[in-house]
Tab-separated table of C-alpha atoms and ligand atoms in Angstrom:
chain	number	residue	atom	x	y	z
E	1	MET	CA	21.367	-6.783	28.904
E	2	LYS	CA	23.479	-9.595	27.517
E	3	SER	CA	21.986	-13.028	27.363
E	4	ASP	CA	23.611	-16.444	27.354
E	5	ASP	CA	21.225	-18.452	25.243
E	6	SER	CA	23.532	-20.428	22.997
E	7	SER	CA	22.383	-23.676	24.572
E	8	ASN	CA	18.754	-23.509	23.480
E	9	SER	CA	18.996	-21.419	20.283
E	10	ILE	CA	17.878	-23.594	17.372
E	11	LYS	CA	18.023	-21.311	14.380
E	12	LYS	CA	18.494	-17.687	13.387
E	13	TYR	CA	16.784	-16.101	10.388
E	14	HIS	CA	17.940	-12.830	8.845
E	15	ILE	CA	15.131	-10.995	7.039
E	16	ASN	CA	16.495	-8.609	4.447
E	17	PRO	CA	14.822	-5.208	4.102
E	18	GLN	CA	11.383	-5.386	2.439
E	19	SER	CA	11.286	-9.187	2.453
E	20	GLY	CA	10.012	-12.086	4.567
E	21	ILE	CA	10.550	-15.623	5.821
E	22	ALA	CA	8.426	-18.544	7.016
E	23	PHE	CA	9.169	-21.377	9.438
E	24	SER	CA	7.460	-23.946	11.623
E	25	ILE	CA	7.385	-23.707	15.399
E	26	LYS	CA	6.327	-26.199	18.057
E	27	GLN	CA	4.351	-25.557	21.222
E	28	GLY	CA	6.687	-24.374	23.970
E	29	GLN	CA	9.342	-22.980	21.646
E	30	THR	CA	10.090	-19.258	21.621
E	31	ILE	CA	10.994	-16.705	18.957
E	32	ARG	CA	12.888	-13.495	19.531
E	33	ILE	CA	12.192	-10.838	16.878
E	34	THR	CA	14.849	-8.128	16.851
E	35	ASP	CA	14.662	-4.721	15.215
E	36	ILE	CA	18.337	-4.709	14.271
E	37	GLU	CA	18.790	-1.055	13.313
E	38	GLY	CA	15.696	0.426	14.986
E	39	GLU	CA	12.463	2.029	13.686
E	40	GLN	CA	11.564	-1.016	11.576
E	41	VAL	CA	8.078	-2.519	11.562
E	42	SER	CA	7.624	-6.288	11.224
E	43	ASP	CA	4.440	-8.226	10.408
E	44	LEU	CA	3.814	-11.725	11.804
E	45	TYR	CA	1.022	-14.048	10.699
E	46	CYS	CA	0.479	-17.683	11.588
E	47	PHE	CA	-1.674	-20.729	10.952
E	48	ALA	CA	-2.190	-23.739	13.172
E	49	GLU	CA	-0.037	-26.567	11.830
E	50	ASP	CA	-2.070	-28.967	9.672
E	51	LYS	CA	-5.207	-26.892	10.257
E	52	ILE	CA	-4.994	-23.726	8.196
E	53	GLU	CA	-8.598	-22.789	8.875
E	54	GLU	CA	-7.309	-21.749	12.304
E	55	HIS	CA	-5.234	-18.570	12.134
E	56	LEU	CA	-4.346	-15.395	13.975
E	57	SER	CA	-7.325	-13.177	14.836
E	58	SER	CA	-7.197	-9.481	15.643
E	59	GLY	CA	-10.794	-9.477	16.866
E	60	HIS	CA	-10.289	-12.297	19.358
E	61	THR	CA	-6.950	-10.871	20.530
E	62	THR	CA	-8.439	-7.422	21.107
E	63	ASP	CA	-11.418	-8.912	22.933
E	64	TYR	CA	-9.531	-11.189	25.324
E	65	ASN	CA	-6.752	-8.710	26.103
E	66	GLY	CA	-9.139	-5.749	26.303
E	67	LYS	CA	-6.708	-3.349	24.649
E	68	LEU	CA	-5.289	-2.160	21.348
E	69	PHE	CA	-1.613	-1.856	22.321
E	70	LEU	CA	-0.018	-5.231	23.045
E	71	SER	CA	3.043	-5.934	25.194
E	72	LYS	CA	4.529	-8.335	27.751
E	73	GLY	CA	1.984	-10.694	29.278
E	74	ASP	CA	-0.521	-10.363	26.446
E	75	THR	CA	-1.638	-13.346	24.362
E	76	LEU	CA	-2.299	-13.530	20.631
E	77	TYR	CA	-5.435	-15.599	19.921
E	78	SER	CA	-6.728	-17.566	16.960
E	79	ASN	CA	-10.116	-17.300	15.279
E	80	ARG	CA	-11.036	-20.408	17.339
E	81	SER	CA	-10.283	-18.547	20.610
E	82	ASN	CA	-7.154	-20.613	21.247
E	83	PRO	CA	-3.875	-18.993	22.410
E	84	MET	CA	-1.278	-18.959	19.610
E	85	PHE	CA	1.539	-16.876	21.113
E	86	THR	CA	2.205	-15.238	24.485
E	87	ILE	CA	4.455	-12.171	24.671
E	88	ILE	CA	6.998	-13.117	27.346
E	89	THR	CA	9.572	-10.347	26.865
E	90	ASP	CA	9.211	-6.923	25.304
E	91	GLN	CA	11.819	-4.194	25.204
E	92	VAL	CA	9.571	-1.761	23.328
E	93	GLY	CA	6.202	-1.979	25.081
E	94	LYS	CA	3.854	-1.164	22.218
E	95	HIS	CA	2.750	-3.354	19.305
E	96	ILE	CA	-0.556	-3.557	17.448
E	97	MET	CA	-2.829	-5.979	15.600
E	98	LEU	CA	-5.065	-3.564	13.761
E	99	TYR	CA	-4.021	-3.046	10.148
E	100	ALA	CA	-4.038	-5.306	7.119
E	101	PRO	CA	-0.503	-5.974	5.863
E	102	CYS	CA	0.761	-3.396	3.378
E	103	SER	CA	-0.159	-4.523	-0.136
E	104	GLN	CA	-0.067	-3.469	-3.764
E	105	ALA	CA	-3.667	-2.289	-3.376
E	106	MET	CA	-2.761	-0.230	-0.300
E	107	PHE	CA	0.104	1.489	-2.095
E	108	GLU	CA	-2.249	2.280	-4.996
E	109	LYS	CA	-5.181	3.482	-2.885
E	110	SER	CA	-3.335	5.351	-0.159
E	111	TYR	CA	-0.312	6.682	-2.030
E	112	GLY	CA	-1.264	6.643	-5.716
E	113	VAL	CA	1.566	4.284	-6.592
E	114	GLN	CA	1.147	2.994	-10.155
E	115	GLU	CA	4.075	0.630	-10.570
E	116	ALA	CA	4.592	-2.666	-8.743
E	117	HIS	CA	5.649	-2.062	-5.129
E	118	VAL	CA	7.158	-4.667	-2.834
E	119	ASN	CA	4.788	-5.297	0.095
E	120	CYS	CA	4.162	-7.413	3.201
E	121	LEU	CA	1.081	-9.201	1.845
E	122	ASP	CA	3.058	-10.625	-1.083
E	123	ASN	CA	6.038	-11.421	1.154
E	124	LEU	CA	3.830	-13.300	3.624
E	125	THR	CA	1.918	-15.096	0.846
E	126	GLU	CA	5.021	-16.216	-1.042
E	127	ASN	CA	6.774	-17.553	2.039
E	128	PHE	CA	3.754	-19.535	3.251
E	129	LYS	CA	3.907	-21.438	-0.064
E	130	ASP	CA	7.095	-23.107	1.158
E	131	PHE	CA	4.902	-24.863	3.734
E	132	ASP	CA	2.213	-25.925	1.264
E	133	ILE	CA	-0.101	-23.078	2.236
E	134	GLN	CA	-0.772	-22.077	-1.344
E	135	GLN	CA	-3.437	-19.418	-0.983
E	136	PRO	CA	-3.208	-18.181	2.588
E	137	ASP	CA	-6.177	-16.171	3.768
E	138	ILE	CA	-4.211	-13.448	5.499
E	139	ALA	CA	-6.347	-11.022	7.447
E	140	ILE	CA	-4.663	-8.852	10.089
E	141	PRO	CA	-1.115	-9.650	11.200
E	142	PHE	CA	0.534	-8.916	14.532
E	143	THR	CA	2.434	-5.751	13.655
E	144	MET	CA	5.505	-5.453	15.817
E	145	PHE	CA	7.306	-2.155	16.445
E	146	MET	CA	4.511	-0.162	14.779
E	147	ASN	CA	3.694	3.043	16.616
E	148	ILE	CA	0.325	4.733	16.335
E	149	ASP	CA	-1.597	7.273	18.340
E	150	ILE	CA	-5.357	6.999	18.796
E	151	SER	CA	-7.234	10.186	19.692
E	152	PRO	CA	-10.241	10.197	22.057
E	153	GLU	CA	-12.386	10.465	18.902
E	154	GLY	CA	-10.767	7.304	17.517
E	155	GLU	CA	-8.671	8.958	14.837
E	156	ILE	CA	-5.404	7.145	14.199
E	157	THR	CA	-2.053	8.779	13.455
E	158	ILE	CA	0.856	6.643	12.246
E	159	LEU	CA	4.084	7.686	13.956
E	160	PRO	CA	7.729	6.611	13.587
E	161	PRO	CA	8.505	3.472	15.623
E	162	ILE	CA	9.848	3.955	19.134
E	163	SER	CA	12.031	0.833	18.813
E	164	LYS	CA	15.778	1.417	19.033
E	165	ALA	CA	18.542	-0.620	17.417
E	166	GLY	CA	18.681	-4.075	18.966
E	167	ASP	CA	15.301	-3.908	20.707
E	168	TYR	CA	13.409	-7.186	20.674
E	169	ILE	CA	10.199	-8.943	21.599
E	170	GLU	CA	9.911	-12.625	22.525
E	171	LEU	CA	6.876	-14.755	21.756
E	172	LYS	CA	6.235	-18.202	23.201
E	173	ALA	CA	4.325	-20.582	20.946
E	174	GLU	CA	1.172	-21.985	22.554
E	175	MET	CA	0.520	-24.485	19.736
E	176	ASN	CA	2.311	-25.985	16.724
E	177	MET	CA	2.208	-23.435	13.894
E	178	ILE	CA	3.471	-22.251	10.540
E	179	VAL	CA	4.622	-18.647	10.917
E	180	ALA	CA	5.637	-15.952	8.432
E	181	VAL	CA	7.432	-12.731	9.396
E	182	THR	CA	8.362	-9.689	7.314
E	183	ALA	CA	10.487	-6.596	7.386
E	184	CYS	CA	7.799	-4.112	6.329
E	185	SER	CA	7.983	-2.195	3.048
E	186	ALA	CA	5.668	0.736	3.805
E	187	GLY	CA	6.799	4.334	4.197
E	188	THR	CA	5.362	6.311	7.088
E	189	CYS	CA	5.322	3.527	9.681
E	190	ASN	CA	9.029	2.796	9.058
E	191	ASN	CA	10.030	6.473	9.097
E	192	PHE	CA	10.903	6.046	5.384
E	193	GLU	CA	13.870	3.747	5.895
E	194	TRP	CA	13.825	-0.008	5.310
E	195	THR	CA	16.099	-2.147	7.413
E	196	PRO	CA	16.447	-5.855	8.313
E	197	ILE	CA	14.749	-7.881	11.034
E	198	GLU	CA	16.181	-10.915	12.819
E	199	VAL	CA	14.186	-13.879	14.091
E	200	GLU	CA	15.811	-16.383	16.442
E	201	LEU	CA	14.090	-19.633	17.349
E	202	PHE	CA	14.665	-21.172	20.778
E	203	LEU	CA	13.917	-24.578	22.193
E	204	GLY	CA	11.872	-23.565	25.230
E	205	ASP	CA	12.287	-20.135	26.739
E	206	ALA	CA	14.995	-17.819	25.490
E	207	SER	CA	17.055	-16.973	28.542
E	208	SER	CA	17.252	-13.226	28.690
S	1	LIG	ZN1	4.296	-3.865	5.490
């Protein structure tokens, strides 16, 4: 499916492997997040512009959507019960908002890593500083392209992503926000390869 969206594309961000970016977005604008090479997880976290006490909330999103796997038509909510993003296009069909971002502590606790390890929490935190959010309280991000299985007993298994090269998801902003996005640095969830992510910002809907 080839799209002709040059008219309303504002900006394109290339996220190098194991890194992140941050940007501002206005209500009504859209972002397309593309898994360029496939099987790459990407974390997204956001704060309401000029009101950082309002941020993405896994609990509210799970409650109002009534499900753990998010896809087209679902809405990401804030901790004030306001819509932040709506998923308007999804070529993968399965994303989650369940885990904390990978962090130095996670690599130490879960994998026994001793040395400094690049991680999504640091990449989100550092990039928010560019927008004067100095100590962001980052809880649970929207984790795109992450693939898990949940057993009837509630046990979770992390699986390789089902996203293929070039697959994307499009999110429409429901308020003005500061947003950070990563190309995840963890092992299992990325099938032990770390590749780039692309974010394209559109004025209004991306035509696809
Ligand atoms: Zn990560």
